[in-house]
Amino acid sequence: MGTAMHMPRSSSTPRKKSSRGCCGVDWRSVAKHQTYGALLVLLAAAAVTGVSHFFKEPNARPLTAFDPSISYPHALLDTVPMAQAAGLPFAALLVTIVIVEFGAMHGKQSRTMSVQAAIHVFFMALVGFAVVLAVTEATKPVASRFRPDFLARCKGANPVLGAADVGKQLDIYKDCLAANKAEVADGRKSFPSGHSSNTLSTCWFCVLYLVHGLYFRGGACYMGGLWHRAAHSAWWRLLLELAQGLLMLWGCTVLCIAWWIGVSRYTDHRHNIDDILGGFVAALLWMTPTSLIAIGQLTFYHKQMQESEAAEAAAEDEPFACAMQLSGSVQQQQQQQFDEESQASFVAAAAAPPIGTVTSDSFGKDAAARPAGAVAV
C-alpha cells in the first residue's frame, strides 16, 4: 500500500497576516470598540464647569451679623485637598480594573477584550465624573449658601458693629474686610459639597463595575465556577468564601473613601451635614445611569468582539482546510493509481506459467530437434 502524504502547514498554507500588535493585542479592535460619542458629553460638562466656576457670580442672599451657623473658624488647609479627593477614587478604580479584567477574567476572554474593557471603563468613569462635577459647580452659585466658616473668611465684620447690631443685614462687599475677594466668593458656595459628590461618583461607579464584572459578566466563569467546585470540596468552598470576603472588603473600602472625605469636609468647617448629603445624592443620581450605560455598552462591545474573533479564526484556518482537502484528494488519486497498478501486476503474474514448468509445445520442439535413436534424458 502507498505511504500517506502530509503537507506541512508552515510551507504550504501561509496564514493571513495578523493585525495584532504588542503583547498580542489587536489595537485596531480596541480602538474600534470605544464610545467616542461620550467625548461630546465630556466637552459639554467641561464647558459648564468652567463657566460656573470662573464666571458665574453667586446669587445674593441676606447676610446677618453674628450668625452662629457661619461663625466657625477657618482652616487654612483642607484635610483632603481636591486633587487627592479626585485622585484616590480613580486609583481605586484602576486597582478594580486590574482585579476584574486581568485577574478574575484572565483566561476567560482574549487579551484584546481585557484591554478594551479597561480603557472603556476608565473613560466612561471619567465622563461620569465630569458630569457630576458640572452639576455640582452649576448648582453652587445658584444655591449660594454660606459656608460654616464664612465670617472667618471675611476676616471679621465691620468693627463698628456691636451687640446692638445682631441680626443686621450686612453688605458682603463693604462689611467684609478680607482682601481676597475670591475666597469670600468661594465662601458662598457651600451647597452641595463638591468633594463629596465627586468622590462618591467614582467610588459608586467602581463598586457597580466590580459587582457586574464578578457576578454577572463573569459569573458563570469565575464565581459560578468556584461555586460548582465548592459543592464537592471543602477547600474550594473555603477559597470561595475567602474570595467573596476579600472582594466585599475591597468594595466597602472604596465606599469608605467617599465617606471619609465627606466627614472631613464637616470637621474642616467647609460644609454642613446637609451639604455633604446633597453631594452624595447628586453623585448617585447622575452616576448610576452613567454606570448602567457603560456596562451595557461593554456587554454589547464584547459580543461584537467575540463574533469578530471567531470569524477571524475561521478565516485564518480556511486556507489550511482547503490545503488539507486538496492533499486528501491527491492522496486518494495516488492510492487509486497504486491499487490499479497492483491489480494489473497481480493479473499478469497469475497468467504467467510457474517457473520450471515444461509445456507441450516446448516438449514437441525438443523431440523434433533430437537425432534419431537418441534417448531423452
mmCIF file of C-alpha atoms in Angstrom:
data_model
loop_
_atom_site.group_PDB
_atom_site.id
_atom_site.type_symbol
_atom_site.label_atom_id
_atom_site.label_comp_id
_atom_site.label_asym_id
_atom_site.label_seq_id
_atom_site.Cartn_x
_atom_site.Cartn_y
_atom_site.Cartn_z
ATOM 1 C CA MET A 1 0.000 0.000 0.000
ATOM 2 C CA GLY A 2 1.074 3.586 -0.556
ATOM 3 C CA THR A 3 2.534 5.892 2.093
ATOM 4 C CA ALA A 4 0.267 8.763 3.215
ATOM 5 C CA MET A 5 1.497 12.228 2.291
ATOM 6 C CA HIS A 6 1.344 15.072 4.871
ATOM 7 C CA MET A 7 1.627 18.716 3.839
ATOM 8 C CA PRO A 8 3.317 20.929 6.451
ATOM 9 C CA ARG A 9 1.229 23.931 7.448
ATOM 10 C CA SER A 10 4.156 26.319 7.525
ATOM 11 C CA SER A 11 5.347 25.577 3.976
ATOM 12 C CA SER A 12 2.157 25.108 2.003
ATOM 13 C CA THR A 13 -0.541 27.011 3.914
ATOM 14 C CA PRO A 14 0.584 30.572 4.748
ATOM 15 C CA ARG A 15 -1.671 32.251 7.313
ATOM 16 C CA LYS A 16 -3.320 35.583 6.922
ATOM 17 C CA LYS A 17 -1.174 38.375 8.377
ATOM 18 C CA SER A 18 -2.441 39.144 11.892
ATOM 19 C CA SER A 19 -3.399 42.683 12.899
ATOM 20 C CA ARG A 20 -2.341 42.075 16.496
ATOM 21 C CA GLY A 21 0.381 44.320 17.801
ATOM 22 C CA CYS A 22 2.360 44.391 21.009
ATOM 23 C CA CYS A 23 1.547 41.765 23.660
ATOM 24 C CA GLY A 24 -0.884 40.014 21.333
ATOM 25 C CA VAL A 25 -3.433 42.845 21.478
ATOM 26 C CA ASP A 26 -5.439 43.841 18.406
ATOM 27 C CA TRP A 27 -5.255 47.610 18.918
ATOM 28 C CA ARG A 28 -7.413 48.245 15.875
ATOM 29 C CA SER A 29 -10.242 46.313 17.509
ATOM 30 C CA VAL A 30 -9.611 48.083 20.826
ATOM 31 C CA ALA A 31 -9.908 51.485 19.148
ATOM 32 C CA LYS A 32 -12.944 50.416 17.152
ATOM 33 C CA HIS A 33 -14.983 49.333 20.176
ATOM 34 C CA GLN A 34 -14.988 52.577 22.160
ATOM 35 C CA THR A 35 -17.709 55.166 22.809
ATOM 36 C CA TYR A 36 -16.408 58.267 21.066
ATOM 37 C CA GLY A 37 -19.783 59.977 21.304
ATOM 38 C CA ALA A 38 -19.145 60.396 25.031
ATOM 39 C CA LEU A 39 -16.486 62.966 24.117
ATOM 40 C CA LEU A 40 -19.326 65.398 23.373
ATOM 41 C CA VAL A 41 -20.680 64.873 26.883
ATOM 42 C CA LEU A 42 -17.196 65.347 28.307
ATOM 43 C CA LEU A 43 -16.650 68.606 26.439
ATOM 44 C CA ALA A 44 -20.092 69.948 27.372
ATOM 45 C CA ALA A 45 -19.516 69.105 31.038
ATOM 46 C CA ALA A 46 -16.114 70.810 30.960
ATOM 47 C CA ALA A 47 -17.674 73.951 29.459
ATOM 48 C CA VAL A 48 -20.422 74.077 32.086
ATOM 49 C CA THR A 49 -17.878 73.554 34.871
ATOM 50 C CA GLY A 50 -15.613 76.313 33.597
ATOM 51 C CA VAL A 51 -18.392 78.870 33.172
ATOM 52 C CA SER A 52 -19.994 78.082 36.534
ATOM 53 C CA HIS A 53 -16.744 78.138 38.485
ATOM 54 C CA PHE A 54 -14.971 81.138 36.964
ATOM 55 C CA PHE A 55 -17.693 83.408 35.562
ATOM 56 C CA LYS A 56 -20.947 82.804 37.459
ATOM 57 C CA GLU A 57 -21.302 85.089 40.471
ATOM 58 C CA PRO A 58 -23.171 83.526 43.411
ATOM 59 C CA ASN A 59 -26.695 84.827 43.871
ATOM 60 C CA ALA A 60 -27.192 87.462 46.545
ATOM 61 C CA ARG A 61 -28.536 86.195 49.857
ATOM 62 C CA PRO A 62 -29.191 88.101 53.093
ATOM 63 C CA LEU A 63 -26.244 88.037 55.498
ATOM 64 C CA THR A 64 -26.743 88.795 59.169
ATOM 65 C CA ALA A 65 -24.063 89.801 61.656
ATOM 66 C CA PHE A 66 -23.024 87.317 64.368
ATOM 67 C CA ASP A 67 -24.824 84.373 62.749
ATOM 68 C CA PRO A 68 -23.573 81.349 64.740
ATOM 69 C CA SER A 69 -24.148 78.909 61.851
ATOM 70 C CA ILE A 70 -21.471 80.678 59.765
ATOM 71 C CA SER A 71 -19.121 81.703 62.563
ATOM 72 C CA TYR A 72 -16.909 78.605 62.727
ATOM 73 C CA PRO A 73 -13.109 79.008 62.483
ATOM 74 C CA HIS A 74 -11.498 78.895 59.083
ATOM 75 C CA ALA A 75 -8.872 76.194 58.469
ATOM 76 C CA LEU A 76 -6.090 77.263 56.137
ATOM 77 C CA LEU A 77 -5.655 73.790 54.662
ATOM 78 C CA ASP A 78 -8.129 71.044 53.822
ATOM 79 C CA THR A 79 -7.687 67.651 55.443
ATOM 80 C CA VAL A 80 -8.112 66.149 51.970
ATOM 81 C CA PRO A 81 -7.280 68.536 49.105
ATOM 82 C CA MET A 82 -9.428 68.439 45.998
ATOM 83 C CA ALA A 83 -6.698 66.774 43.937
ATOM 84 C CA GLN A 84 -6.447 63.882 46.387
ATOM 85 C CA ALA A 85 -10.227 63.667 46.737
ATOM 86 C CA ALA A 86 -10.496 63.169 42.983
ATOM 87 C CA GLY A 87 -7.367 61.042 42.577
ATOM 88 C CA LEU A 88 -7.931 58.438 45.312
ATOM 89 C CA PRO A 89 -11.184 57.071 43.806
ATOM 90 C CA PHE A 90 -9.607 56.820 40.360
ATOM 91 C CA ALA A 91 -6.647 54.955 41.853
ATOM 92 C CA ALA A 92 -9.134 52.552 43.448
ATOM 93 C CA LEU A 93 -10.860 52.201 40.069
ATOM 94 C CA LEU A 94 -7.578 51.244 38.401
ATOM 95 C CA VAL A 95 -6.976 48.570 41.042
ATOM 96 C CA THR A 96 -10.512 47.263 40.497
ATOM 97 C CA ILE A 97 -9.982 47.115 36.723
ATOM 98 C CA VAL A 98 -6.846 45.039 37.256
ATOM 99 C CA ILE A 99 -8.726 42.704 39.632
ATOM 100 C CA VAL A 100 -11.596 42.139 37.205
ATOM 101 C CA GLU A 101 -10.081 42.280 33.711
ATOM 102 C CA PHE A 102 -6.607 40.870 34.337
ATOM 103 C CA GLY A 103 -7.389 38.723 37.357
ATOM 104 C CA ALA A 104 -10.862 37.230 37.504
ATOM 105 C CA MET A 105 -11.365 37.255 33.718
ATOM 106 C CA HIS A 106 -7.867 36.042 32.873
ATOM 107 C CA GLY A 107 -8.168 33.086 30.530
ATOM 108 C CA LYS A 108 -11.922 33.630 30.156
ATOM 109 C CA GLN A 109 -11.579 36.249 27.423
ATOM 110 C CA SER A 110 -8.919 37.405 24.983
ATOM 111 C CA ARG A 111 -6.279 39.914 25.967
ATOM 112 C CA THR A 112 -7.722 42.317 23.418
ATOM 113 C CA MET A 113 -11.086 42.245 25.172
ATOM 114 C CA SER A 114 -9.442 42.854 28.547
ATOM 115 C CA VAL A 115 -7.558 45.906 27.281
ATOM 116 C CA GLN A 116 -10.662 47.223 25.527
ATOM 117 C CA ALA A 117 -12.722 46.835 28.711
ATOM 118 C CA ALA A 118 -10.075 48.586 30.838
ATOM 119 C CA ILE A 119 -9.950 51.619 28.544
ATOM 120 C CA HIS A 120 -13.724 51.761 28.120
ATOM 121 C CA VAL A 121 -14.448 51.539 31.850
ATOM 122 C CA PHE A 122 -11.890 54.188 32.810
ATOM 123 C CA PHE A 123 -13.058 56.572 30.078
ATOM 124 C CA MET A 124 -16.736 56.238 30.990
ATOM 125 C CA ALA A 125 -15.913 56.757 34.670
ATOM 126 C CA LEU A 126 -14.121 59.950 33.674
ATOM 127 C CA VAL A 127 -17.175 61.073 31.686
ATOM 128 C CA GLY A 128 -19.468 60.377 34.643
ATOM 129 C CA PHE A 129 -17.126 62.249 36.964
ATOM 130 C CA ALA A 130 -17.172 65.261 34.619
ATOM 131 C CA VAL A 131 -20.980 65.251 34.525
ATOM 132 C CA VAL A 132 -21.284 65.162 38.330
ATOM 133 C CA LEU A 133 -18.661 67.898 38.619
ATOM 134 C CA ALA A 134 -20.586 70.070 36.141
ATOM 135 C CA VAL A 135 -23.860 69.565 38.003
ATOM 136 C CA THR A 136 -22.189 70.424 41.314
ATOM 137 C CA GLU A 137 -20.457 73.551 40.041
ATOM 138 C CA ALA A 138 -23.612 74.756 38.301
ATOM 139 C CA THR A 139 -25.665 74.324 41.492
ATOM 140 C CA LYS A 140 -23.277 76.094 43.872
ATOM 141 C CA PRO A 141 -23.735 79.694 42.627
ATOM 142 C CA VAL A 142 -27.482 79.194 42.267
ATOM 143 C CA ALA A 143 -27.936 77.923 45.823
ATOM 144 C CA SER A 144 -25.371 80.481 47.082
ATOM 145 C CA ARG A 145 -25.286 79.072 50.597
ATOM 146 C CA PHE A 146 -22.757 80.420 53.090
ATOM 147 C CA ARG A 147 -20.117 78.039 54.362
ATOM 148 C CA PRO A 148 -19.870 77.464 58.122
ATOM 149 C CA ASP A 149 -16.620 79.479 58.195
ATOM 150 C CA PHE A 150 -17.874 82.364 56.076
ATOM 151 C CA LEU A 151 -17.474 85.148 58.669
ATOM 152 C CA ALA A 152 -13.940 83.957 59.359
ATOM 153 C CA ARG A 153 -13.244 84.254 55.639
ATOM 154 C CA CYS A 154 -14.480 87.830 55.865
ATOM 155 C CA LYS A 155 -11.756 88.472 58.470
ATOM 156 C CA GLY A 156 -14.479 89.640 60.811
ATOM 157 C CA ALA A 157 -17.349 92.009 60.202
ATOM 158 C CA ASN A 158 -17.011 95.771 60.228
ATOM 159 C CA PRO A 159 -15.639 96.752 63.682
ATOM 160 C CA VAL A 160 -18.217 99.489 64.066
ATOM 161 C CA LEU A 161 -20.850 96.790 64.501
ATOM 162 C CA GLY A 162 -21.707 95.984 68.098
ATOM 163 C CA ALA A 163 -24.055 93.843 70.110
ATOM 164 C CA ALA A 164 -26.930 96.056 69.175
ATOM 165 C CA ASP A 165 -26.363 95.181 65.525
ATOM 166 C CA VAL A 166 -27.078 91.463 65.941
ATOM 167 C CA GLY A 167 -29.257 90.392 63.051
ATOM 168 C CA LYS A 168 -28.361 93.401 60.955
ATOM 169 C CA GLN A 169 -28.132 92.823 57.231
ATOM 170 C CA LEU A 170 -24.530 93.076 56.069
ATOM 171 C CA ASP A 171 -23.139 94.061 52.712
ATOM 172 C CA ILE A 172 -20.736 91.326 51.662
ATOM 173 C CA TYR A 173 -18.505 93.663 49.695
ATOM 174 C CA LYS A 174 -18.499 96.580 52.171
ATOM 175 C CA ASP A 175 -18.584 94.896 55.560
ATOM 176 C CA CYS A 176 -16.168 92.024 54.818
ATOM 177 C CA LEU A 177 -12.579 93.134 55.456
ATOM 178 C CA ALA A 178 -10.880 90.291 53.583
ATOM 179 C CA ALA A 179 -8.615 91.405 50.777
ATOM 180 C CA ASN A 180 -9.041 88.113 48.893
ATOM 181 C CA LYS A 181 -12.488 88.510 47.355
ATOM 182 C CA ALA A 182 -12.203 85.145 45.590
ATOM 183 C CA GLU A 183 -12.022 83.415 48.971
ATOM 184 C CA VAL A 184 -15.090 85.345 50.122
ATOM 185 C CA ALA A 185 -16.943 84.333 46.926
ATOM 186 C CA ASP A 186 -15.964 80.696 47.499
ATOM 187 C CA GLY A 187 -17.428 81.004 50.993
ATOM 188 C CA ARG A 188 -20.807 81.454 49.343
ATOM 189 C CA LYS A 189 -20.693 78.071 47.555
ATOM 190 C CA SER A 190 -21.456 75.600 50.302
ATOM 191 C CA PHE A 191 -24.233 73.531 48.712
ATOM 192 C CA PRO A 192 -23.662 70.883 47.523
ATOM 193 C CA SER A 193 -20.294 69.580 48.663
ATOM 194 C CA GLY A 194 -18.048 69.136 45.629
ATOM 195 C CA HIS A 195 -15.591 66.863 47.434
ATOM 196 C CA SER A 196 -18.430 64.548 48.464
ATOM 197 C CA SER A 197 -20.178 64.401 45.093
ATOM 198 C CA ASN A 198 -17.044 63.967 43.009
ATOM 199 C CA THR A 199 -15.561 61.323 45.281
ATOM 200 C CA LEU A 200 -18.689 59.216 45.647
ATOM 201 C CA SER A 201 -19.370 59.374 41.902
ATOM 202 C CA THR A 202 -16.181 57.494 41.036
ATOM 203 C CA CYS A 203 -16.411 55.170 44.059
ATOM 204 C CA TRP A 204 -20.008 54.265 43.201
ATOM 205 C CA PHE A 205 -19.081 53.573 39.579
ATOM 206 C CA CYS A 206 -16.201 51.405 40.811
ATOM 207 C CA VAL A 207 -18.428 49.257 43.050
ATOM 208 C CA LEU A 208 -21.099 48.749 40.369
ATOM 209 C CA TYR A 209 -18.437 47.724 37.868
ATOM 210 C CA LEU A 210 -16.879 45.313 40.376
ATOM 211 C CA VAL A 211 -20.196 43.586 41.105
ATOM 212 C CA HIS A 212 -21.077 43.315 37.421
ATOM 213 C CA GLY A 213 -17.645 42.042 36.433
ATOM 214 C CA LEU A 214 -17.584 39.265 39.025
ATOM 215 C CA TYR A 215 -21.197 38.140 39.359
ATOM 216 C CA PHE A 216 -22.884 38.998 36.064
ATOM 217 C CA ARG A 217 -20.406 39.287 33.200
ATOM 218 C CA GLY A 218 -18.018 36.735 34.696
ATOM 219 C CA GLY A 219 -20.389 34.861 36.980
ATOM 220 C CA ALA A 220 -20.515 31.607 35.052
ATOM 221 C CA CYS A 221 -16.748 31.636 34.566
ATOM 222 C CA TYR A 222 -15.493 32.914 37.903
ATOM 223 C CA MET A 223 -17.803 32.887 40.918
ATOM 224 C CA GLY A 224 -20.056 30.288 39.318
ATOM 225 C CA GLY A 225 -17.075 28.040 38.647
ATOM 226 C CA LEU A 226 -15.863 28.350 42.231
ATOM 227 C CA TRP A 227 -19.356 27.556 43.489
ATOM 228 C CA HIS A 228 -19.597 24.328 41.465
ATOM 229 C CA ARG A 229 -16.186 23.212 42.699
ATOM 230 C CA ALA A 230 -17.066 24.150 46.270
ATOM 231 C CA ALA A 231 -20.037 21.766 46.130
ATOM 232 C CA HIS A 232 -17.604 18.832 46.029
ATOM 233 C CA SER A 233 -14.686 20.094 48.091
ATOM 234 C CA ALA A 234 -14.413 21.841 51.432
ATOM 235 C CA TRP A 235 -11.172 23.500 50.358
ATOM 236 C CA TRP A 236 -12.816 25.069 47.300
ATOM 237 C CA ARG A 237 -15.691 26.264 49.485
ATOM 238 C CA LEU A 238 -13.159 27.876 51.814
ATOM 239 C CA LEU A 239 -11.482 29.532 48.826
ATOM 240 C CA LEU A 240 -14.858 30.773 47.553
ATOM 241 C CA GLU A 241 -15.805 32.333 50.872
ATOM 242 C CA LEU A 242 -12.361 33.876 51.253
ATOM 243 C CA ALA A 243 -12.544 35.405 47.758
ATOM 244 C CA GLN A 244 -16.023 36.795 48.368
ATOM 245 C CA GLY A 245 -14.995 38.200 51.732
ATOM 246 C CA LEU A 246 -11.950 39.960 50.310
ATOM 247 C CA LEU A 247 -13.947 41.395 47.407
ATOM 248 C CA MET A 248 -16.665 42.648 49.745
ATOM 249 C CA LEU A 249 -13.973 44.181 51.945
ATOM 250 C CA TRP A 250 -12.476 45.933 48.925
ATOM 251 C CA GLY A 251 -15.877 47.304 47.865
ATOM 252 C CA CYS A 252 -16.523 48.624 51.373
ATOM 253 C CA THR A 253 -13.060 50.188 51.426
ATOM 254 C CA VAL A 254 -13.776 52.044 48.195
ATOM 255 C CA LEU A 255 -17.040 53.419 49.575
ATOM 256 C CA CYS A 256 -15.315 54.328 52.842
ATOM 257 C CA ILE A 257 -13.024 56.631 50.863
ATOM 258 C CA ALA A 258 -16.038 58.734 49.880
ATOM 259 C CA TRP A 259 -17.470 58.613 53.400
ATOM 260 C CA TRP A 260 -14.174 59.657 54.996
ATOM 261 C CA ILE A 261 -13.735 62.601 52.637
ATOM 262 C CA GLY A 262 -17.311 63.697 53.303
ATOM 263 C CA VAL A 263 -16.718 63.629 57.064
ATOM 264 C CA SER A 264 -13.514 65.641 56.638
ATOM 265 C CA ARG A 265 -15.497 68.415 54.949
ATOM 266 C CA TYR A 266 -17.633 68.690 58.066
ATOM 267 C CA THR A 267 -14.730 68.644 60.531
ATOM 268 C CA ASP A 268 -12.893 71.280 58.454
ATOM 269 C CA HIS A 269 -15.983 73.544 58.753
ATOM 270 C CA ARG A 270 -16.268 73.713 54.977
ATOM 271 C CA HIS A 271 -19.787 72.270 54.791
ATOM 272 C CA ASN A 272 -22.841 71.456 56.823
ATOM 273 C CA ILE A 273 -24.195 67.921 57.077
ATOM 274 C CA ASP A 274 -26.938 68.543 54.519
ATOM 275 C CA ASP A 275 -24.365 69.962 52.073
ATOM 276 C CA ILE A 276 -22.474 66.669 52.226
ATOM 277 C CA LEU A 277 -25.643 64.602 51.877
ATOM 278 C CA GLY A 278 -26.663 66.747 48.905
ATOM 279 C CA GLY A 279 -23.327 65.958 47.252
ATOM 280 C CA PHE A 280 -23.860 62.240 47.831
ATOM 281 C CA VAL A 281 -27.350 62.388 46.340
ATOM 282 C CA ALA A 282 -26.096 64.260 43.272
ATOM 283 C CA ALA A 283 -23.422 61.595 42.734
ATOM 284 C CA LEU A 284 -25.935 58.746 42.974
ATOM 285 C CA LEU A 285 -28.475 60.428 40.708
ATOM 286 C CA TRP A 286 -26.035 61.145 37.891
ATOM 287 C CA MET A 287 -23.514 58.346 38.156
ATOM 288 C CA THR A 288 -25.970 55.443 38.422
ATOM 289 C CA PRO A 289 -27.355 55.839 34.866
ATOM 290 C CA THR A 290 -23.849 56.539 33.557
ATOM 291 C CA SER A 291 -22.639 53.272 35.106
ATOM 292 C CA LEU A 292 -25.525 51.298 33.636
ATOM 293 C CA ILE A 293 -24.887 52.783 30.188
ATOM 294 C CA ALA A 294 -21.182 51.945 30.415
ATOM 295 C CA ILE A 295 -21.913 48.360 31.487
ATOM 296 C CA GLY A 296 -24.476 47.907 28.700
ATOM 297 C CA GLN A 297 -22.043 49.238 26.112
ATOM 298 C CA LEU A 298 -19.314 46.926 27.410
ATOM 299 C CA THR A 299 -21.606 43.906 27.089
ATOM 300 C CA PHE A 300 -22.511 44.893 23.527
ATOM 301 C CA TYR A 301 -18.903 45.528 22.508
ATOM 302 C CA HIS A 302 -17.712 42.212 23.900
ATOM 303 C CA LYS A 303 -20.396 40.346 21.995
ATOM 304 C CA GLN A 304 -19.281 42.026 18.767
ATOM 305 C CA MET A 305 -15.623 41.315 19.530
ATOM 306 C CA GLN A 306 -16.314 37.629 20.216
ATOM 307 C CA GLU A 307 -18.088 37.287 16.874
ATOM 308 C CA SER A 308 -15.257 39.142 15.115
ATOM 309 C CA GLU A 309 -12.571 36.976 16.727
ATOM 310 C CA ALA A 310 -14.455 33.796 15.810
ATOM 311 C CA ALA A 311 -14.772 34.961 12.184
ATOM 312 C CA GLU A 312 -11.083 35.900 12.092
ATOM 313 C CA ALA A 313 -10.067 32.495 13.432
ATOM 314 C CA ALA A 314 -12.253 30.786 10.813
ATOM 315 C CA ALA A 315 -10.739 32.917 8.042
ATOM 316 C CA GLU A 316 -7.216 32.090 9.181
ATOM 317 C CA ASP A 317 -7.970 28.342 9.233
ATOM 318 C CA GLU A 318 -9.712 28.310 5.825
ATOM 319 C CA PRO A 319 -6.508 28.071 3.683
ATOM 320 C CA PHE A 320 -5.259 25.196 5.837
ATOM 321 C CA ALA A 321 -8.581 23.390 5.484
ATOM 322 C CA CYS A 322 -8.502 23.827 1.691
ATOM 323 C CA ALA A 323 -4.922 22.590 1.537
ATOM 324 C CA MET A 324 -5.780 19.554 3.625
ATOM 325 C CA GLN A 325 -8.744 18.826 1.372
ATOM 326 C CA LEU A 326 -6.525 19.111 -1.723
ATOM 327 C CA SER A 327 -3.892 16.927 -0.104
ATOM 328 C CA GLY A 328 -6.523 14.291 0.662
ATOM 329 C CA SER A 329 -7.705 14.341 -2.955
ATOM 330 C CA VAL A 330 -4.159 13.875 -4.284
ATOM 331 C CA GLN A 331 -3.549 11.057 -1.844
ATOM 332 C CA GLN A 332 -6.789 9.403 -2.923
ATOM 333 C CA GLN A 333 -5.816 9.598 -6.602
ATOM 334 C CA GLN A 334 -2.368 8.212 -5.892
ATOM 335 C CA GLN A 335 -3.823 5.405 -3.843
ATOM 336 C CA GLN A 336 -6.289 4.567 -6.615
ATOM 337 C CA GLN A 337 -3.498 4.531 -9.208
ATOM 338 C CA PHE A 338 -1.390 2.335 -6.955
ATOM 339 C CA ASP A 339 -4.291 -0.083 -6.476
ATOM 340 C CA GLU A 340 -4.867 -0.268 -10.244
ATOM 341 C CA GLU A 341 -1.180 -0.969 -10.913
ATOM 342 C CA SER A 342 -1.074 -3.561 -8.161
ATOM 343 C CA GLN A 343 -4.156 -5.294 -9.568
ATOM 344 C CA ALA A 344 -2.699 -5.339 -13.106
ATOM 345 C CA SER A 345 0.559 -6.792 -11.812
ATOM 346 C CA PHE A 346 -1.337 -9.463 -9.922
ATOM 347 C CA VAL A 347 -3.346 -10.473 -13.024
ATOM 348 C CA ALA A 348 -0.196 -10.641 -15.132
ATOM 349 C CA ALA A 349 1.546 -12.753 -12.517
ATOM 350 C CA ALA A 350 -1.388 -15.133 -12.289
ATOM 351 C CA ALA A 351 -1.487 -15.640 -16.096
ATOM 352 C CA ALA A 352 2.235 -16.494 -16.422
ATOM 353 C CA PRO A 353 3.300 -20.255 -16.020
ATOM 354 C CA PRO A 354 5.219 -21.239 -12.948
ATOM 355 C CA ILE A 355 8.997 -21.313 -13.183
ATOM 356 C CA GLY A 356 10.334 -24.788 -14.281
ATOM 357 C CA THR A 357 7.097 -25.997 -15.869
ATOM 358 C CA VAL A 358 7.501 -27.770 -19.305
ATOM 359 C CA THR A 359 4.741 -27.117 -21.775
ATOM 360 C CA SER A 360 3.628 -29.453 -24.598
ATOM 361 C CA ASP A 361 4.887 -27.078 -27.268
ATOM 362 C CA SER A 362 8.354 -26.954 -25.845
ATOM 363 C CA PHE A 363 8.377 -30.749 -25.453
ATOM 364 C CA GLY A 364 7.449 -31.315 -29.159
ATOM 365 C CA LYS A 365 10.123 -28.881 -30.289
ATOM 366 C CA ASP A 366 12.762 -30.624 -28.180
ATOM 367 C CA ALA A 367 11.785 -34.103 -29.585
ATOM 368 C CA ALA A 368 11.990 -32.929 -33.185
ATOM 369 C CA ALA A 369 15.383 -31.425 -32.649
ATOM 370 C CA ARG A 370 16.906 -34.647 -31.214
ATOM 371 C CA PRO A 371 18.627 -37.139 -33.626
ATOM 372 C CA ALA A 372 17.019 -40.464 -34.269
ATOM 373 C CA GLY A 373 17.848 -43.110 -31.730
ATOM 374 C CA ALA A 374 18.738 -40.504 -29.109
ATOM 375 C CA VAL A 375 17.240 -41.092 -25.776
ATOM 376 C CA ALA A 376 15.829 -38.180 -23.904
ATOM 377 C CA VAL A 377 17.421 -37.881 -20.533
#
